Coordinates of C-alpha atoms in Angstrom, one line a residue:
Chain I
M1 CA 27.5 -99.1 183.8
G2 CA 30.3 -97.2 182.6
E3 CA 30.7 -94.7 179.7
F4 CA 33.1 -97.2 177.7
E5 CA 30.6 -100.3 178.7
L6 CA 27.2 -98.2 177.5
I7 CA 29.4 -97.3 174.3
A8 CA 30.4 -101.2 173.5
T9 CA 26.8 -102.5 174.5
Y10 CA 24.6 -100.2 172.6
F11 CA 26.9 -98.1 169.9
K12 CA 30.0 -100.1 169.0
R13 CA 28.9 -102.2 165.3
D14 CA 31.4 -103.1 162.6
V15 CA 31.7 -100.9 159.9
K16 CA 31.6 -102.0 156.2
R17 CA 32.5 -99.0 153.9
A18 CA 34.6 -96.8 156.5
A19 CA 38.1 -97.2 156.9
L20 CA 37.9 -97.1 160.6
G21 CA 34.6 -96.9 163.1
V22 CA 34.4 -96.2 166.5
G23 CA 37.0 -96.8 169.1
D24 CA 40.1 -94.6 168.0
D25 CA 40.3 -91.0 168.4
C26 CA 38.7 -90.5 164.9
A27 CA 36.5 -92.6 162.5
L28 CA 38.4 -92.6 159.3
L29 CA 36.2 -92.3 155.7
A30 CA 37.4 -93.0 152.6
P31 CA 35.3 -90.8 150.0
A32 CA 34.6 -92.6 146.5
P33 CA 37.0 -90.7 144.1
G34 CA 35.6 -87.7 142.7
M35 CA 32.7 -87.5 145.2
Q36 CA 31.9 -84.7 147.3
L37 CA 31.0 -85.4 151.2
A38 CA 27.6 -83.6 152.0
V39 CA 27.6 -82.6 155.8
S40 CA 25.0 -81.7 158.1
S41 CA 24.6 -81.6 161.9
D42 CA 21.0 -81.5 163.8
M43 CA 20.9 -81.2 167.7
L44 CA 17.6 -82.3 169.6
V45 CA 16.8 -80.9 172.9
E46 CA 13.7 -82.3 175.0
G47 CA 10.8 -80.2 175.1
R48 CA 11.7 -78.3 171.8
H49 CA 12.3 -81.1 169.4
F50 CA 10.7 -84.0 171.4
L51 CA 8.3 -84.2 174.2
A52 CA 9.6 -86.1 177.4
T53 CA 7.0 -89.0 176.4
V54 CA 8.5 -89.7 173.5
A55 CA 9.2 -93.6 173.3
P56 CA 13.0 -94.3 173.2
E57 CA 13.0 -96.2 170.1
R58 CA 11.0 -93.5 168.1
L59 CA 13.3 -90.8 169.7
G60 CA 16.4 -93.0 168.0
H61 CA 14.5 -92.7 164.9
K62 CA 13.8 -89.2 164.8
A63 CA 17.2 -88.0 165.9
L64 CA 18.7 -89.6 162.5
A65 CA 15.6 -89.1 160.4
V66 CA 15.9 -85.4 160.8
N67 CA 19.7 -85.3 159.9
L68 CA 19.0 -87.7 157.0
S69 CA 16.4 -85.4 155.7
D70 CA 19.0 -82.5 155.3
L71 CA 21.0 -85.3 153.0
A72 CA 17.7 -86.0 151.3
A73 CA 17.2 -82.2 150.5
C74 CA 20.6 -81.9 149.2
G75 CA 20.2 -85.0 146.9
A76 CA 23.0 -86.9 148.9
K77 CA 23.5 -90.6 149.1
P78 CA 23.9 -91.5 153.0
L79 CA 27.2 -93.0 154.2
A80 CA 27.6 -92.6 157.8
F81 CA 27.1 -90.7 160.8
T82 CA 28.4 -89.6 164.5
L83 CA 26.1 -89.6 167.7
A84 CA 27.2 -87.3 170.5
L85 CA 24.8 -87.7 173.5
A86 CA 24.3 -86.0 176.6
L87 CA 22.5 -88.2 179.1
P88 CA 21.3 -87.7 182.5
R89 CA 22.2 -91.2 183.5
A90 CA 22.9 -94.3 181.8
D91 CA 19.5 -95.6 182.1
A92 CA 19.7 -99.5 179.7
A93 CA 16.0 -99.2 179.1
F94 CA 16.1 -95.7 177.3
L95 CA 19.6 -97.1 175.5
E96 CA 18.1 -100.0 174.4
G97 CA 15.1 -98.5 172.6
F98 CA 16.9 -95.5 171.5
S99 CA 19.8 -97.7 169.9
R100 CA 17.2 -99.8 168.0
G101 CA 15.1 -97.3 166.7
L102 CA 18.6 -95.4 165.7
F103 CA 20.0 -98.4 163.9
A104 CA 16.8 -99.7 162.2
L105 CA 16.6 -96.2 160.4
A106 CA 20.6 -96.4 159.8
D107 CA 20.3 -99.8 158.1
A108 CA 17.3 -98.9 155.9
H109 CA 19.3 -96.1 154.4
G110 CA 23.0 -98.1 154.5
C111 CA 24.1 -95.5 156.9
E112 CA 26.8 -96.4 159.4
L113 CA 27.8 -95.1 162.8
V114 CA 31.2 -94.3 163.0
G115 CA 32.0 -92.5 166.1
G116 CA 30.8 -90.0 168.4
D117 CA 30.8 -88.8 172.1
T118 CA 28.5 -89.6 175.3
T119 CA 28.7 -87.5 178.5
Q120 CA 26.6 -86.9 181.4
G121 CA 24.4 -83.8 181.2
P122 CA 20.7 -82.7 180.2
L123 CA 19.3 -84.8 177.7
N124 CA 20.7 -84.0 174.0
I125 CA 21.2 -85.7 171.0
C126 CA 23.6 -84.3 167.9
I127 CA 24.1 -86.4 165.2
T128 CA 26.2 -85.3 162.0
V129 CA 25.5 -87.3 159.2
F130 CA 27.6 -87.7 155.9
G131 CA 26.5 -88.5 152.2
E132 CA 27.7 -88.2 148.8
V133 CA 27.1 -86.4 145.8
L134 CA 28.6 -85.8 142.3
P135 CA 30.1 -82.2 141.9
G136 CA 27.4 -80.3 140.8
Q137 CA 24.6 -82.3 141.3
A138 CA 23.8 -81.3 144.6
L139 CA 20.3 -79.9 145.1
L140 CA 20.8 -76.3 146.7
R141 CA 18.4 -73.9 147.7
S142 CA 19.8 -71.2 145.4
G143 CA 18.8 -72.4 141.9
A144 CA 14.8 -71.7 141.7
R145 CA 14.3 -69.5 138.6
A146 CA 11.1 -67.4 137.6
G147 CA 8.4 -69.7 136.0
D148 CA 9.5 -72.6 137.9
E149 CA 7.0 -74.9 139.4
L150 CA 6.6 -75.7 143.1
Y151 CA 6.4 -79.1 144.4
V152 CA 6.0 -80.9 148.0
S153 CA 6.3 -84.2 149.0
G154 CA 4.1 -86.5 151.1
T155 CA 1.9 -84.3 153.5
L156 CA 2.0 -81.4 155.6
G157 CA 0.8 -80.3 158.9
D158 CA 0.2 -83.7 160.8
A159 CA 3.0 -82.9 163.4
R160 CA 2.0 -79.8 164.4
L161 CA -1.6 -81.2 164.7
A162 CA -0.2 -83.5 167.2
L163 CA 1.6 -80.8 169.1
E164 CA -1.6 -79.0 169.1
V165 CA -3.2 -82.0 171.1
F166 CA -0.4 -82.1 173.5
R167 CA -1.2 -78.5 174.2
G168 CA -4.8 -79.3 174.5
T169 CA -5.8 -77.0 171.8
V170 CA -7.5 -79.9 169.8
S171 CA -8.9 -83.3 170.8
L172 CA -8.2 -86.2 169.1
A173 CA -8.5 -90.3 169.9
G174 CA -7.9 -93.8 168.6
D175 CA -6.3 -94.1 165.0
A176 CA -6.6 -90.5 164.3
F177 CA -4.4 -89.7 167.2
D178 CA -2.0 -92.3 166.5
A179 CA -1.6 -91.4 163.0
V180 CA -0.6 -87.8 163.7
L181 CA 1.6 -88.7 166.4
C182 CA 3.6 -91.0 164.1
A183 CA 4.3 -88.1 161.6
M184 CA 5.4 -86.3 164.7
E185 CA 7.6 -89.1 166.2
Q186 CA 8.7 -91.0 163.1
P187 CA 9.1 -88.8 160.2
Q188 CA 10.4 -90.7 156.9
P189 CA 13.6 -88.8 155.4
R190 CA 12.9 -88.7 151.8
I191 CA 16.2 -90.1 150.6
A192 CA 14.9 -91.9 147.6
L193 CA 13.1 -88.9 146.3
G194 CA 16.1 -86.3 147.0
L195 CA 18.2 -88.8 144.6
A196 CA 15.7 -89.1 141.8
L197 CA 15.5 -85.2 141.9
R198 CA 19.1 -84.7 140.9
G199 CA 19.5 -83.4 137.4
V200 CA 15.4 -82.3 137.8
A201 CA 14.9 -80.2 140.6
S202 CA 16.4 -76.4 140.4
S203 CA 16.1 -76.0 144.0
A204 CA 15.4 -77.8 147.3
I205 CA 14.7 -77.8 151.0
D206 CA 13.4 -80.0 153.7
V207 CA 10.5 -78.7 155.4
S208 CA 11.6 -78.4 158.9
D209 CA 10.6 -75.1 160.3
G210 CA 7.2 -74.8 158.3
L211 CA 6.7 -74.5 154.6
A212 CA 6.0 -70.7 154.4
G213 CA 9.5 -70.1 156.2
D214 CA 11.2 -72.4 154.7
L215 CA 10.3 -71.6 151.1
S216 CA 11.4 -68.0 152.3
H217 CA 15.0 -69.4 152.7
I218 CA 14.7 -70.9 148.9
L219 CA 13.1 -67.2 147.5
Q220 CA 16.2 -65.3 149.5
R221 CA 19.0 -67.6 148.3
S222 CA 17.3 -67.7 144.6
G223 CA 16.5 -63.8 144.8
V224 CA 13.0 -64.8 143.3
G225 CA 9.5 -64.9 144.8
A226 CA 6.5 -67.2 144.8
T227 CA 2.7 -67.6 144.5
L228 CA 1.2 -70.3 146.5
D229 CA -2.2 -71.9 146.6
V230 CA -2.8 -72.8 150.1
D231 CA -6.0 -74.6 149.2
K232 CA -3.5 -77.3 147.2
L233 CA -1.4 -78.2 149.9
P234 CA -1.6 -81.4 150.7
R235 CA -2.7 -82.8 153.8
S236 CA -4.3 -86.0 155.6
E237 CA -7.7 -86.8 156.1
V238 CA -7.3 -86.3 159.7
L239 CA -6.3 -82.7 159.3
R240 CA -8.9 -82.1 156.6
A241 CA -11.1 -82.8 159.4
Q242 CA -9.9 -79.8 161.2
P243 CA -11.5 -76.1 161.1
L244 CA -9.5 -74.2 158.0
A245 CA -7.6 -72.0 159.7
L246 CA -6.0 -74.7 161.9
Q247 CA -5.4 -76.5 158.7
R248 CA -3.7 -73.3 157.2
L249 CA -1.8 -72.9 160.2
C250 CA -0.4 -76.8 160.5
T251 CA 0.5 -76.8 156.7
L252 CA 1.8 -73.6 156.2
A253 CA 3.8 -73.0 159.6
G254 CA 3.6 -76.5 161.3
G255 CA 7.3 -77.7 161.5
D256 CA 8.6 -81.0 161.7
D257 CA 7.4 -82.0 158.3
Y258 CA 10.4 -83.2 156.7
E259 CA 9.0 -83.3 153.5
L260 CA 10.9 -81.8 150.5
L261 CA 10.1 -78.4 149.0
F262 CA 11.4 -77.9 145.4
S263 CA 11.1 -76.3 142.1
A264 CA 11.5 -77.6 138.8
A265 CA 11.1 -76.0 135.5
P266 CA 7.8 -76.7 133.8
S267 CA 9.5 -78.5 131.0
R268 CA 10.7 -80.9 134.0
A269 CA 7.1 -81.5 134.7
A270 CA 7.3 -85.3 133.7
Q271 CA 10.7 -85.9 135.1
V272 CA 9.3 -84.8 138.4
R273 CA 6.4 -87.3 138.2
A274 CA 8.5 -90.0 137.1
A275 CA 10.8 -89.4 139.9
A276 CA 8.0 -89.6 142.7
A277 CA 7.0 -92.6 141.0
R278 CA 10.4 -94.2 141.3
A279 CA 10.9 -92.9 144.9
G280 CA 7.3 -94.3 145.9
V281 CA 6.2 -90.9 147.3
P282 CA 3.4 -88.4 146.3
V283 CA 4.4 -84.9 145.1
T284 CA 2.1 -82.0 144.7
R285 CA 2.5 -79.1 142.6
I286 CA 1.2 -76.4 144.8
G287 CA 2.8 -73.1 143.3
R288 CA 4.9 -71.2 141.5
I289 CA 8.4 -69.2 141.3
D290 CA 7.8 -65.6 140.5
A291 CA 10.3 -62.8 139.4
E292 CA 8.7 -60.5 141.7
A293 CA 10.1 -60.7 145.3
S294 CA 8.2 -62.3 148.3
L295 CA 5.5 -64.6 148.9
R296 CA 1.9 -64.3 148.0
L297 CA -1.0 -67.1 149.3
H298 CA -4.1 -67.5 147.4
D299 CA -7.1 -70.1 148.0
A300 CA -8.7 -72.3 145.3
Q301 CA -10.8 -69.2 144.2
G302 CA -8.0 -67.3 143.6
R303 CA -8.8 -64.9 146.4
A304 CA -5.7 -63.8 148.4
V305 CA -4.9 -65.1 151.7
S306 CA -2.9 -63.0 154.1
N307 CA 0.8 -64.5 155.2
Q308 CA 0.9 -64.5 158.8
F309 CA 2.9 -67.4 158.8
D310 CA 6.3 -67.1 160.5
S311 CA 8.9 -69.9 160.4
F312 CA 9.8 -71.3 163.8
D313 CA 12.6 -69.8 165.3
H314 CA 14.4 -71.1 168.0
F315 CA 15.0 -68.2 170.0
R316 CA 11.5 -66.6 169.4
S317 CA 9.2 -69.2 169.5
Chain C
M1 CA 17.9 -61.5 168.2
G2 CA 16.3 -64.7 166.1
E3 CA 18.1 -67.8 165.1
F4 CA 18.9 -66.8 161.6
E5 CA 20.5 -63.3 162.6
L6 CA 22.3 -65.1 165.2
I7 CA 23.7 -67.3 162.7
A8 CA 24.3 -64.4 160.1
T9 CA 25.7 -62.3 163.0
Y10 CA 28.4 -64.7 164.4
F11 CA 28.8 -67.4 162.7
K12 CA 28.5 -67.1 159.0
R13 CA 32.0 -66.7 156.9
D14 CA 33.0 -67.6 153.5
V15 CA 34.5 -70.6 153.2
K16 CA 37.7 -70.9 150.9
R17 CA 38.5 -74.8 150.9
A18 CA 34.9 -76.5 151.2
A19 CA 32.6 -76.2 148.1
L20 CA 29.7 -74.9 150.0
G21 CA 29.6 -73.5 153.6
V22 CA 27.2 -72.6 156.1
G23 CA 23.5 -71.4 154.9
D24 CA 22.0 -74.5 152.6
D25 CA 21.0 -78.0 153.9
C26 CA 24.1 -79.4 153.8
A27 CA 27.7 -78.2 153.6
L28 CA 29.4 -79.8 150.8
L29 CA 33.5 -81.0 151.2
A30 CA 35.7 -81.7 148.4
P31 CA 38.2 -84.2 149.8
A32 CA 41.5 -84.1 148.0
P33 CA 42.0 -86.9 145.8
G34 CA 42.9 -90.1 147.3
M35 CA 42.7 -88.6 151.0
Q36 CA 41.1 -90.2 154.0
L37 CA 38.7 -88.1 156.0
A38 CA 39.2 -88.2 159.7
V39 CA 36.2 -87.2 161.9
S40 CA 35.3 -86.8 165.6
S41 CA 32.8 -85.4 167.6
D42 CA 32.9 -83.9 171.0
M43 CA 30.1 -82.7 172.9
L44 CA 31.0 -80.1 175.9
V45 CA 28.3 -79.7 178.9
E46 CA 28.4 -76.9 181.3
G47 CA 29.4 -78.3 185.0
R48 CA 31.2 -81.5 183.2
H49 CA 33.4 -79.8 180.5
F50 CA 33.8 -76.6 181.7
L51 CA 32.5 -74.3 184.6
A52 CA 30.1 -71.8 184.6
T53 CA 32.7 -69.0 185.3
V54 CA 34.6 -69.4 182.2
A55 CA 35.0 -66.3 180.0
P56 CA 33.3 -67.1 176.7
E57 CA 36.1 -66.6 174.4
R58 CA 38.0 -69.3 176.5
L59 CA 35.0 -71.4 176.3
G60 CA 35.1 -70.9 172.2
H61 CA 38.2 -71.9 172.4
K62 CA 38.1 -75.0 174.3
A63 CA 35.3 -76.3 172.2
L64 CA 37.1 -76.4 169.4
A65 CA 40.5 -77.3 170.7
V66 CA 39.3 -80.6 172.3
N67 CA 38.1 -81.5 168.8
L68 CA 41.2 -80.4 167.2
S69 CA 43.2 -82.5 170.0
D70 CA 41.6 -85.6 168.3
L71 CA 42.7 -84.9 164.9
A72 CA 46.1 -84.3 166.5
A73 CA 46.1 -87.8 168.0
C74 CA 45.4 -89.1 164.6
G75 CA 47.8 -87.4 162.6
A76 CA 45.2 -85.6 160.7
K77 CA 45.5 -82.1 159.1
P78 CA 42.9 -79.8 160.2
L79 CA 39.9 -78.9 157.3
A80 CA 36.6 -78.2 158.4
F81 CA 34.2 -78.3 161.4
T82 CA 30.4 -78.1 162.3
L83 CA 29.0 -76.5 165.0
A84 CA 25.9 -77.4 167.0
L85 CA 24.9 -75.1 170.0
A86 CA 22.1 -75.2 172.3
L87 CA 21.7 -71.9 174.4
P88 CA 19.4 -70.9 177.3
R89 CA 19.1 -67.6 175.1
A90 CA 20.6 -65.7 172.3
D91 CA 23.0 -63.6 174.6
A92 CA 24.9 -61.0 172.4
A93 CA 27.9 -60.8 174.8
F94 CA 28.6 -64.5 175.0
L95 CA 28.2 -65.3 171.5
E96 CA 30.7 -62.3 170.7
G97 CA 33.2 -63.8 173.0
F98 CA 32.6 -67.5 172.0
S99 CA 32.6 -67.0 168.4
R100 CA 35.8 -65.0 169.1
G101 CA 37.8 -67.4 170.6
L102 CA 36.4 -70.0 168.3
F103 CA 37.5 -68.4 165.3
A104 CA 40.8 -67.6 166.5
L105 CA 41.7 -71.1 167.1
A106 CA 40.0 -72.5 163.8
D107 CA 41.9 -69.7 161.9
A108 CA 45.3 -70.7 163.5
H109 CA 44.8 -74.1 162.2
G110 CA 43.3 -73.6 158.8
C111 CA 40.3 -75.2 159.8
E112 CA 36.7 -73.7 158.8
L113 CA 33.3 -73.5 159.9
V114 CA 31.0 -75.1 157.4
G115 CA 27.8 -75.6 158.9
G116 CA 25.8 -76.8 161.9
D117 CA 22.7 -76.2 164.0
T118 CA 21.1 -73.6 166.9
T119 CA 18.8 -74.2 169.0
Q120 CA 17.1 -72.9 172.4
G121 CA 18.0 -75.6 175.5
P122 CA 20.6 -75.6 178.2
L123 CA 24.0 -74.6 177.1
N124 CA 25.7 -77.7 175.0
I125 CA 28.3 -77.3 172.6
C126 CA 28.7 -80.2 170.0
I127 CA 31.5 -80.1 167.6
T128 CA 32.3 -82.3 164.7
V129 CA 35.8 -81.9 163.2
F130 CA 37.0 -83.0 159.7
G131 CA 40.9 -83.8 158.9
E132 CA 42.7 -85.5 155.9
V133 CA 45.3 -88.1 156.5
L134 CA 46.7 -90.5 153.6
P135 CA 45.6 -94.2 153.7
G136 CA 47.7 -95.8 156.1
Q137 CA 49.3 -92.9 157.7
A138 CA 46.9 -92.2 160.5
L139 CA 48.3 -92.7 163.9
L140 CA 45.8 -95.6 165.6
R141 CA 45.6 -96.9 169.4
S142 CA 46.4 -100.2 168.1
G143 CA 49.8 -100.1 166.9
A144 CA 51.8 -100.2 169.9
R145 CA 54.4 -102.9 170.1
A146 CA 56.4 -104.7 173.2
G147 CA 59.7 -103.0 173.3
D148 CA 58.6 -99.5 172.2
E149 CA 59.3 -96.3 174.1
L150 CA 56.6 -94.4 175.3
Y151 CA 56.4 -90.7 175.4
V152 CA 54.1 -87.7 176.4
S153 CA 53.9 -84.1 175.2
G154 CA 53.8 -80.8 177.2
T155 CA 53.3 -81.3 181.0
L156 CA 50.3 -82.7 182.8
G157 CA 48.1 -82.1 185.6
D158 CA 47.7 -78.5 185.7
A159 CA 44.2 -78.5 184.5
R160 CA 43.4 -80.9 187.4
L161 CA 45.2 -78.7 189.8
A162 CA 43.1 -75.9 188.7
L163 CA 39.4 -78.1 189.2
E164 CA 41.2 -78.7 192.7
V165 CA 41.5 -74.7 193.4
F166 CA 37.6 -74.5 192.4
R167 CA 36.7 -77.2 194.3
G168 CA 38.6 -75.7 197.3
T169 CA 41.1 -78.4 198.2
V170 CA 44.0 -76.6 196.9
S171 CA 45.0 -72.8 197.2
L172 CA 46.7 -70.8 194.6
A173 CA 46.9 -67.1 193.8
G174 CA 48.4 -64.6 191.1
D175 CA 50.5 -66.0 188.7
A176 CA 50.5 -69.5 189.8
F177 CA 46.4 -70.0 189.7
D178 CA 46.7 -68.1 186.1
A179 CA 48.7 -70.4 184.7
V180 CA 46.8 -73.5 186.0
L181 CA 43.7 -72.0 184.8
C182 CA 44.9 -71.3 181.6
A183 CA 45.7 -75.0 181.0
M184 CA 42.2 -76.1 182.3
E185 CA 40.5 -73.3 180.0
Q186 CA 42.9 -72.9 176.9
P187 CA 44.5 -75.9 175.9
Q188 CA 46.5 -75.8 172.8
P189 CA 46.0 -79.1 170.5
R190 CA 48.9 -80.6 169.4
I191 CA 48.4 -80.5 165.5
A192 CA 51.9 -80.1 164.6
L193 CA 53.4 -82.7 166.6
G194 CA 50.8 -85.1 165.4
L195 CA 51.3 -84.3 161.7
A196 CA 55.3 -84.6 162.7
L197 CA 54.9 -88.0 164.2
R198 CA 53.1 -89.6 161.1
G199 CA 55.6 -92.7 160.1
V200 CA 57.5 -92.4 163.4
A201 CA 54.9 -93.0 166.5
S202 CA 53.6 -96.7 166.3
S203 CA 50.3 -95.6 168.5
A204 CA 49.1 -92.4 169.6
I205 CA 45.9 -90.7 171.6
D206 CA 44.9 -87.6 173.3
V207 CA 45.2 -87.1 177.0
S208 CA 41.7 -86.1 177.9
D209 CA 40.3 -88.4 180.6
G210 CA 43.6 -88.9 182.6
L211 CA 46.8 -90.6 181.4
A212 CA 46.5 -94.1 182.9
G213 CA 43.0 -94.3 181.6
D214 CA 44.1 -92.7 178.1
L215 CA 47.2 -95.4 178.0
S216 CA 44.8 -98.2 179.0
H217 CA 42.8 -97.7 175.6
I218 CA 46.1 -98.3 173.8
L219 CA 47.2 -101.1 175.7
Q220 CA 43.9 -102.9 175.3
R221 CA 43.6 -102.0 171.6
S222 CA 47.4 -103.1 170.8
G223 CA 47.2 -106.2 173.3
V224 CA 50.4 -105.3 175.1
G225 CA 51.0 -103.4 178.7
A226 CA 53.0 -100.7 179.8
T227 CA 55.5 -99.7 182.7
L228 CA 55.7 -96.2 183.4
D229 CA 58.2 -94.0 185.7
V230 CA 55.9 -91.6 187.5
D231 CA 58.5 -89.4 188.6
K232 CA 59.3 -88.8 185.0
L233 CA 56.0 -87.8 184.2
P234 CA 56.7 -84.0 183.2
R235 CA 54.9 -81.5 185.2
S236 CA 54.7 -77.8 185.7
E237 CA 56.8 -75.7 188.4
V238 CA 53.3 -74.8 190.0
L239 CA 52.4 -78.5 190.3
R240 CA 55.7 -79.5 191.6
A241 CA 55.4 -77.3 194.4
Q242 CA 52.4 -79.6 195.7
P243 CA 52.5 -82.7 197.8
L244 CA 53.5 -85.5 196.0
A245 CA 50.2 -87.5 196.0
L246 CA 48.4 -84.7 194.6
Q247 CA 51.4 -84.5 191.9
R248 CA 50.4 -88.0 191.1
L249 CA 46.9 -87.9 191.0
C250 CA 46.9 -84.6 188.8
T251 CA 49.2 -86.3 186.6
L252 CA 48.1 -90.0 186.2
A253 CA 44.2 -89.2 186.5
G254 CA 43.9 -85.5 185.9
G255 CA 42.2 -85.2 182.7
D256 CA 41.6 -82.3 180.6
D257 CA 45.4 -82.2 179.7
Y258 CA 44.9 -82.6 175.8
E259 CA 48.4 -83.5 175.2
L260 CA 49.4 -86.4 173.0
L261 CA 50.7 -89.9 174.4
F262 CA 52.6 -92.0 171.8
S263 CA 54.8 -95.1 171.9
A264 CA 57.7 -95.6 169.0
A265 CA 60.2 -98.2 168.4
P266 CA 63.5 -97.1 170.2
S267 CA 64.9 -97.1 166.8
R268 CA 62.7 -94.0 165.9
A269 CA 64.2 -92.0 169.1
A270 CA 65.9 -89.5 167.2
Q271 CA 62.8 -88.7 164.7
V272 CA 60.6 -88.6 167.9
R273 CA 63.1 -85.9 169.0
A274 CA 63.2 -84.0 165.5
A275 CA 59.4 -84.2 165.3
A276 CA 59.3 -82.4 168.4
A277 CA 61.8 -79.8 167.6
R278 CA 59.8 -79.3 164.3
A279 CA 56.5 -78.7 166.3
G280 CA 58.1 -76.9 168.9
V281 CA 56.7 -78.9 171.6
P282 CA 58.6 -80.6 174.4
V283 CA 58.4 -84.3 174.6
T284 CA 59.2 -86.7 177.8
R285 CA 60.0 -90.3 177.4
I286 CA 57.9 -91.8 180.1
G287 CA 58.3 -95.7 180.2
R288 CA 57.8 -98.3 177.9
I289 CA 55.5 -101.0 176.2
D290 CA 55.8 -104.6 177.6
A291 CA 54.5 -107.8 176.3
E292 CA 52.8 -108.5 179.6
A293 CA 49.6 -107.2 180.0
S294 CA 48.4 -104.5 182.3
L295 CA 50.1 -101.0 183.6
R296 CA 52.8 -101.0 185.8
L297 CA 53.9 -97.9 187.9
H298 CA 57.3 -97.3 189.7
D299 CA 58.8 -94.4 190.9
A300 CA 62.5 -93.1 190.4
Q301 CA 64.1 -95.4 192.9
G302 CA 62.4 -98.4 190.9
R303 CA 59.9 -99.0 193.7
A304 CA 56.3 -100.1 193.0
V305 CA 53.4 -97.6 192.9
S306 CA 50.0 -99.0 193.1
N307 CA 47.7 -98.0 190.2
Q308 CA 44.3 -96.5 191.8
F309 CA 44.2 -94.0 189.1
D310 CA 41.0 -94.7 187.1
S311 CA 40.2 -92.9 184.0
F312 CA 37.7 -90.3 184.2
D313 CA 34.2 -91.7 183.3
H314 CA 30.9 -89.7 182.5
F315 CA 28.4 -92.1 184.1
R316 CA 30.7 -93.0 187.1
S317 CA 32.6 -89.7 188.4

């Protein structure tokens, strides 16, 4: 199978909204009048962002999901994406599964593939997503204010728990392992929640490198600090069955969660609950924004917990 | 050096036109009212798109140049780009040179870096570029009509000749080697020519996989054929000093040329010359579009030349 046959077989589909899709030098997008275009790129490398054991269908899902998660954190509506793919060889079984998982998630969010590139090389997946948002409505990292409440969607830490199973530091089997594996391999981008939080949240970020690290980006960009109750961090029953130190590591510094972390003024609390209900995603209040810089952690009894939870760093980890 | 320090040191610059640049979950582009957005992604892998010996500054240039070349082929005006970069390690000397070459070309074309991703992994560079074009003005592969004349910009084949030197099949030294090495490592995207050809050319493509193969894309998408005079293909003095068979291989199937191949009605010949003069880029008429399908090659004496010049294919080469 050659390069152009590969594209035609697995990746060329008619576009509905874009003015021109796959097959020319450029794709052509026709932005709706007055809309801003939200753009994000994420690159996935084997061994860093996924394990060699992952099913191709789940990898196709995840590659797009981590990009859609950036649109969600911005409150943008997905429109289109490009896919650049380096493959060791044109493997039909891989491509069939990968494209199936990719397009299932793309279709679920009305996000169409408009272009890209394929080349021979070490497996590498680079997706750039495009979404639309009204000027002034994008959720940014810079809008948190002292007194705001801090929230996170879904549960945290299961993806990291799955990684620890692969590393051999934790034993899990059966349904418990399937559940955390699914969290790691098939994250659900919180698009509906991001859209519902426009005009409600004062700041937002998606949790990809671990809650403590990603929160620090909000704090730095907003010029504020925060206090978190580490016992309030939402976690699955599977994670709750693990030792407390592991629970804290996974929820605070896990990475690969793809939940939304956001702040909102206390007066918006009812609107936050309504947005969560509308999106069908649980949201938990986990702390508050302070005027005093840096992040303070405490437990349910109010005792200080030391913050040794660094963000994942691709060049330090 | 960590991931965030790396981005802040080498890749974070203020944006002038975008509504939001590097540093949040998404960049925000504010398209001019009524404009279409031209989008293209290209991924560069060591050993496929560049050699390990390339100077980082030239690599930074080339990574953006091959993407800008797609905008040129579309007649789009460059606006912005994202950069996703996998690096084996955070090497300051590499990053300093790479970013310098990248931004020198970006600044020359008013194209600003708005976002991206960095990760640890085998060296891989994925850029997505954005340009703007008025609806209906984009140059497409599908517009060639029987009777149109075929043109190509600049000269062809020097990049391939340089590759043959590295492969040891050709000996070159001194200025001759420097010239073909520069063609391979520092292609100049024909942005000004692409803009000048809007409303003049009937179809266009950039020559990245070899003239014969890239022309076949125009022929297929336009439902036409073509006749080329292989002795008219523009080539450098260095290439002209090589055996005729090698000249033909390099010009017809070289790859990495990043010149514009385009068609225009005979009535547009004066406008083509004016566009070339305005852009300051030589343009050569090399053949014509036929109603009869497929590509016919002949030499200056009108003798048929067999077309054994396949396009470069990443999964066959």
